[in-house]
Coordinates of C-alpha atoms in Angstrom, one line a residue:
M1 CA 14.3 -51.8 -9.7
R2 CA 11.7 -49.7 -7.6
Q3 CA 11.7 -46.6 -9.0
A4 CA 12.5 -42.7 -7.6
N5 CA 9.9 -40.3 -6.3
I6 CA 10.8 -37.2 -8.1
H7 CA 9.0 -33.9 -7.6
T8 CA 8.9 -31.7 -10.5
P9 CA 7.9 -27.5 -10.1
S10 CA 4.6 -29.1 -11.5
D11 CA 4.3 -31.3 -8.4
T12 CA 4.6 -28.5 -6.0
N13 CA 1.4 -27.3 -4.3
P14 CA 0.7 -23.8 -5.1
V15 CA -0.8 -22.4 -2.0
K16 CA 2.5 -23.7 0.2
A17 CA 4.5 -22.2 -2.1
W18 CA 3.3 -18.8 -1.9
F19 CA 2.9 -19.1 1.9
D20 CA 6.6 -19.6 2.0
A21 CA 7.3 -17.0 -0.6
L22 CA 6.4 -14.1 2.0
P23 CA 8.4 -12.5 3.7
P24 CA 9.5 -13.6 6.8
L25 CA 7.1 -10.7 9.5
T26 CA 4.4 -10.3 6.5
R27 CA 4.3 -14.4 7.3
V28 CA 3.5 -13.6 10.7
W29 CA 1.1 -10.4 10.9
F30 CA -0.8 -12.8 8.3
T31 CA -0.6 -16.2 10.0
A32 CA -2.1 -14.0 12.6
S33 CA -5.1 -12.8 11.0
L34 CA -5.7 -15.8 9.7
L35 CA -6.4 -17.6 12.2
N36 CA -7.8 -14.4 15.0
A37 CA -10.4 -14.3 12.1
C38 CA -11.2 -18.1 12.3
F39 CA -10.9 -18.4 16.2
V40 CA -13.5 -14.5 16.5
Y41 CA -16.2 -16.6 13.9
F42 CA -15.8 -20.2 15.6
G43 CA -16.3 -18.8 19.2
T44 CA -13.0 -20.2 20.3
I45 CA -12.0 -16.3 22.2
S46 CA -14.2 -13.2 21.5
G47 CA -13.3 -10.1 19.9
Q48 CA -12.8 -7.8 22.8
S49 CA -11.1 -10.0 24.6
I50 CA -7.6 -9.1 21.9
M51 CA -9.0 -5.7 20.9
W52 CA -7.2 -2.0 22.0
S53 CA -8.4 -0.8 25.8
W54 CA -5.9 1.2 27.0
E55 CA -7.8 1.2 30.3
L56 CA -7.7 -2.2 30.5
V57 CA -4.1 -2.3 29.7
F58 CA -2.9 0.2 32.7
T59 CA -5.6 -1.7 35.2
K60 CA -5.2 -5.1 34.5
F61 CA -2.3 -5.4 32.6
H62 CA -3.3 -7.0 29.3
I63 CA -0.1 -6.2 27.7
W64 CA -1.4 -8.7 25.0
R65 CA -3.8 -6.2 23.7
P66 CA -1.4 -3.3 22.0
V67 CA -0.3 -6.8 19.5
T68 CA -2.8 -8.5 19.1
C69 CA -5.4 -5.4 18.4
F70 CA -3.1 -5.4 15.5
W71 CA -3.9 -9.3 14.4
F72 CA -8.1 -8.7 13.4
V73 CA -8.8 -7.8 10.0
G74 CA -12.0 -8.9 10.4
T75 CA -14.2 -12.6 10.9
F76 CA -16.0 -14.0 8.7
G77 CA -19.7 -15.3 7.6
R78 CA -21.5 -12.0 6.9
E79 CA -18.6 -9.9 6.3
G80 CA -16.2 -12.8 5.3
F81 CA -15.0 -11.1 1.7
N82 CA -14.7 -7.8 3.1
T83 CA -12.2 -10.3 5.8
L84 CA -11.2 -12.1 3.1
I85 CA -10.0 -8.4 1.1
S86 CA -8.6 -7.2 3.7
L87 CA -5.9 -10.1 3.9
Y88 CA -5.8 -10.3 0.4
M89 CA -4.5 -6.4 0.9
L90 CA -2.2 -7.5 3.9
Q91 CA -0.3 -9.5 2.4
Q92 CA 0.2 -8.1 -1.2
Y93 CA 1.2 -4.9 0.1
S94 CA 3.2 -6.0 3.5
G95 CA 4.9 -7.4 1.2
N96 CA 6.5 -5.0 -1.2
Y97 CA 6.9 -2.6 1.4
E98 CA 8.8 -5.5 3.7
R99 CA 11.1 -6.4 0.0
N100 CA 11.9 -3.1 -0.3
A101 CA 11.4 -1.2 3.3
I102 CA 13.1 1.8 2.9
N103 CA 16.6 2.0 5.2
T104 CA 16.3 3.7 8.5
G105 CA 20.1 1.8 8.6
G106 CA 18.9 -2.2 8.4
G107 CA 19.1 -1.5 4.7
G108 CA 15.9 -0.8 4.3
T109 CA 15.1 -5.3 5.0
L110 CA 13.5 -6.5 8.3
P111 CA 14.5 -4.4 10.6
D112 CA 13.7 -1.6 9.5
Y113 CA 10.0 -2.7 9.2
I114 CA 9.8 -3.8 12.3
V115 CA 11.2 -0.1 13.8
M116 CA 8.3 1.4 10.5
L117 CA 5.8 -1.4 12.6
A118 CA 6.9 -0.1 16.0
I119 CA 6.6 4.1 15.0
V120 CA 3.3 4.4 13.1
G121 CA 1.7 1.6 16.6
F122 CA 2.5 3.7 18.3
I123 CA 0.7 6.9 16.2
Q124 CA -2.2 4.8 16.4
L125 CA -2.9 3.4 19.3
L126 CA -2.9 7.3 20.5
L127 CA -4.5 8.5 18.4
G128 CA -6.8 5.9 18.3
T129 CA -7.5 6.1 22.3
V130 CA -9.1 9.4 21.5
W131 CA -10.6 9.9 18.4
L132 CA -11.4 6.0 18.0
G133 CA -11.6 4.9 21.4
G134 CA -11.1 0.8 21.9
Y135 CA -10.7 -0.3 18.6
F136 CA -8.9 -2.9 16.1
Y137 CA -5.7 -1.5 13.9
G138 CA -5.1 -4.4 11.7
T139 CA -6.9 -2.2 9.1
S140 CA -5.3 1.3 9.6
M141 CA -2.1 -0.7 9.9
Y142 CA -2.1 -2.0 6.5
F143 CA -3.7 0.7 5.1
A144 CA -0.6 3.1 6.7
V145 CA 1.5 0.5 5.5
M146 CA -0.4 0.5 1.2
Y147 CA -0.1 4.6 1.9
V148 CA 4.2 4.4 3.1
W149 CA 4.5 1.7 0.2
C150 CA 1.8 4.7 -3.1
K151 CA 4.1 7.4 -1.8
S152 CA 7.6 5.1 -2.7
N153 CA 6.0 4.2 -6.2
P154 CA 3.6 7.3 -6.7
T155 CA 3.8 6.1 -10.5
T156 CA 3.5 3.6 -10.3
D157 CA 0.6 1.6 -11.4
V158 CA -2.6 -0.1 -9.7
S159 CA -5.4 -2.3 -10.9
I160 CA -9.1 -1.7 -9.3
W161 CA -11.8 -3.2 -10.1
G162 CA -10.2 -3.0 -13.7
F163 CA -9.8 0.5 -13.5
R164 CA -6.0 0.9 -13.7
L165 CA -4.6 4.6 -11.7
K166 CA -1.6 5.6 -9.7
A167 CA -0.4 4.3 -6.7
N168 CA 0.3 8.3 -5.4
I169 CA -4.0 8.1 -5.2
F170 CA -4.3 4.5 -4.7
P171 CA -4.7 4.8 -0.9
F172 CA -7.6 7.7 -1.9
V173 CA -9.6 5.6 -4.1
L174 CA -9.8 3.0 -1.5
M175 CA -11.1 5.5 1.6
A176 CA -13.2 7.2 -1.3
L177 CA -14.9 3.6 -2.1
H178 CA -14.8 2.3 1.3
M179 CA -16.9 5.2 2.5
A180 CA -19.5 5.0 -0.3
T181 CA -20.1 1.3 0.0
G182 CA -20.8 1.7 3.7
G183 CA -17.4 0.8 5.1
D184 CA -14.4 1.2 7.9
W185 CA -13.2 5.1 6.2
M186 CA -12.2 5.9 9.7
G187 CA -10.1 3.2 9.7
D188 CA -8.9 3.9 6.4
A189 CA -8.0 7.1 7.5
L190 CA -6.0 6.8 10.5
G191 CA -3.5 4.5 7.7
I192 CA -3.2 7.2 6.0
G193 CA -2.3 9.7 8.7
S194 CA 0.1 7.7 10.9
G195 CA 1.1 6.5 7.3
H196 CA 1.6 10.2 6.2
C197 CA 3.6 10.7 9.9
Y198 CA 6.2 8.1 9.3
F199 CA 6.6 9.4 6.0
F200 CA 7.4 12.3 6.9
L201 CA 9.4 11.7 9.6
V202 CA 12.1 9.8 6.8
D203 CA 11.6 10.3 4.2
V204 CA 10.8 14.3 3.6
Y205 CA 12.1 15.4 6.3
P206 CA 15.7 14.4 5.7
A207 CA 14.9 15.6 1.9
T208 CA 14.8 18.8 3.0
Q209 CA 16.7 19.4 6.6
G210 CA 20.3 16.9 6.3
K211 CA 19.5 14.7 8.7
D212 CA 17.8 11.0 9.0
L213 CA 15.5 11.2 13.0
V214 CA 14.7 7.6 12.9
H215 CA 17.5 5.2 13.2
T216 CA 16.7 0.9 13.0
P217 CA 19.0 0.0 16.6
N218 CA 22.2 -2.0 16.2
F219 CA 21.0 -4.8 18.9
L220 CA 18.0 -5.2 16.3
I221 CA 19.7 -5.5 12.9
T222 CA 22.0 -7.9 14.1
W223 CA 19.1 -9.5 15.9
C224 CA 17.3 -10.5 12.5
H225 CA 20.9 -10.8 11.2
R226 CA 21.3 -14.0 12.9
L227 CA 17.1 -14.9 12.6
T228 CA 18.0 -14.6 9.0
N229 CA 20.8 -16.2 8.6
R230 CA 20.5 -19.5 10.6
G231 CA 22.3 -17.5 13.4
A232 CA 25.8 -16.3 11.2
A233 CA 27.5 -13.6 13.4
Y234 CA 26.8 -9.7 11.8
V235 CA 29.2 -8.1 9.9
P236 CA 28.2 -4.3 9.6
P237 CA 30.1 -3.1 6.0
T238 CA 31.8 -0.1 5.6
A239 CA 29.9 2.7 5.2
T240 CA 29.4 4.6 2.0
N241 CA 28.0 8.8 1.7
A242 CA 26.2 7.4 -1.8
R243 CA 22.3 8.2 -1.5
N244 CA 21.1 5.1 -2.9
N245 CA 17.9 5.7 -5.4
N246 CA 15.6 2.9 -4.1
F247 CA 13.0 4.0 -2.8
G248 CA 14.9 6.9 -0.9
A249 CA 17.1 5.1 0.6
R250 CA 20.3 7.5 1.9
G251 CA 24.3 6.3 2.6
M252 CA 23.2 2.3 0.9
A253 CA 26.3 0.5 -0.5
A254 CA 25.0 -2.4 -2.8
P255 CA 26.5 -5.7 -0.8
G256 CA 24.5 -6.6 2.0
R257 CA 22.1 -3.2 2.3
V258 CA 22.7 -2.9 5.7
N259 CA 24.3 0.2 6.6
A260 CA 23.9 3.1 9.0
P261 CA 21.7 5.9 7.3
N262 CA 23.7 8.5 6.3
A263 CA 23.1 11.7 8.9
N264 CA 24.3 14.4 5.9
P265 CA 22.9 13.0 2.8
G266 CA 23.1 14.6 -0.8
G267 CA 22.0 14.2 -4.3
G268 CA 17.7 13.7 -5.3
Y269 CA 15.4 11.3 -5.4
N270 CA 14.2 8.9 -8.9
W271 CA 11.0 8.3 -8.3
G272 CA 9.6 6.0 -10.5
G273 CA 8.5 2.9 -11.8
G274 CA 7.0 0.6 -14.5
G275 CA 3.3 -0.5 -14.5
R276 CA 1.9 -3.6 -12.1
A277 CA -1.3 -4.6 -11.6
L278 CA -3.0 -5.1 -7.9
G279 CA -1.8 -8.0 -6.6
A280 CA 1.4 -8.6 -7.9
N281 CA 4.2 -8.9 -6.9

């Protein structure tokens, strides 16, 4: 009798397992950035064709540029090592944040992350057009995501080149290293600035003024629910007035984690966390 093939956990392709474990939006962002790095390196496309240019968007209707400028963190060749580091940081902190985003109505899940990227992207395009002109904003975007994650977990330990430090200063230390080594610190500064604007809108202002400014649209919550649950109908849970202490979420019931944010929050935050080395999930 022919023996059936039995796959054990050790037979699993580790690269595929890692890729499949990435949250959906992080997976798309990482894949697009990796492909664009390869396409530019091999000459399939030019960097100028995907970079941000408001003149070409509004005069030539290059409507892809507001998206593709965030899908490029560098190419290979002489700058290949920096590109690999950027890709690593992108999947690491985007994945961490997407799994536990600040709740703005979707329960700290995919729809809230989409809203965050849209707001931060708009801020970066606005500031970048005035400050930097034509530019790629991939590194600035993942730096903004990293900054918001670090602000949400200020006491968490991270590690860089063997040195351990608190998450609340990690983005600034990384930007200082880029400055010292001739890296793109202006893109880092743009990421920190735009990330701080978002953090103020969704965390600082609601905590001090008792009102949420950013609300994830219901249609986006429904669409993401159906996308990630194979078309299942979305049934919103009953709202609650209790503040949840997970990443600053307000008014969230535990089951489903998809309530609308509470417009009259109460209570305080309990920031914290254990140790986490750079690269840990």
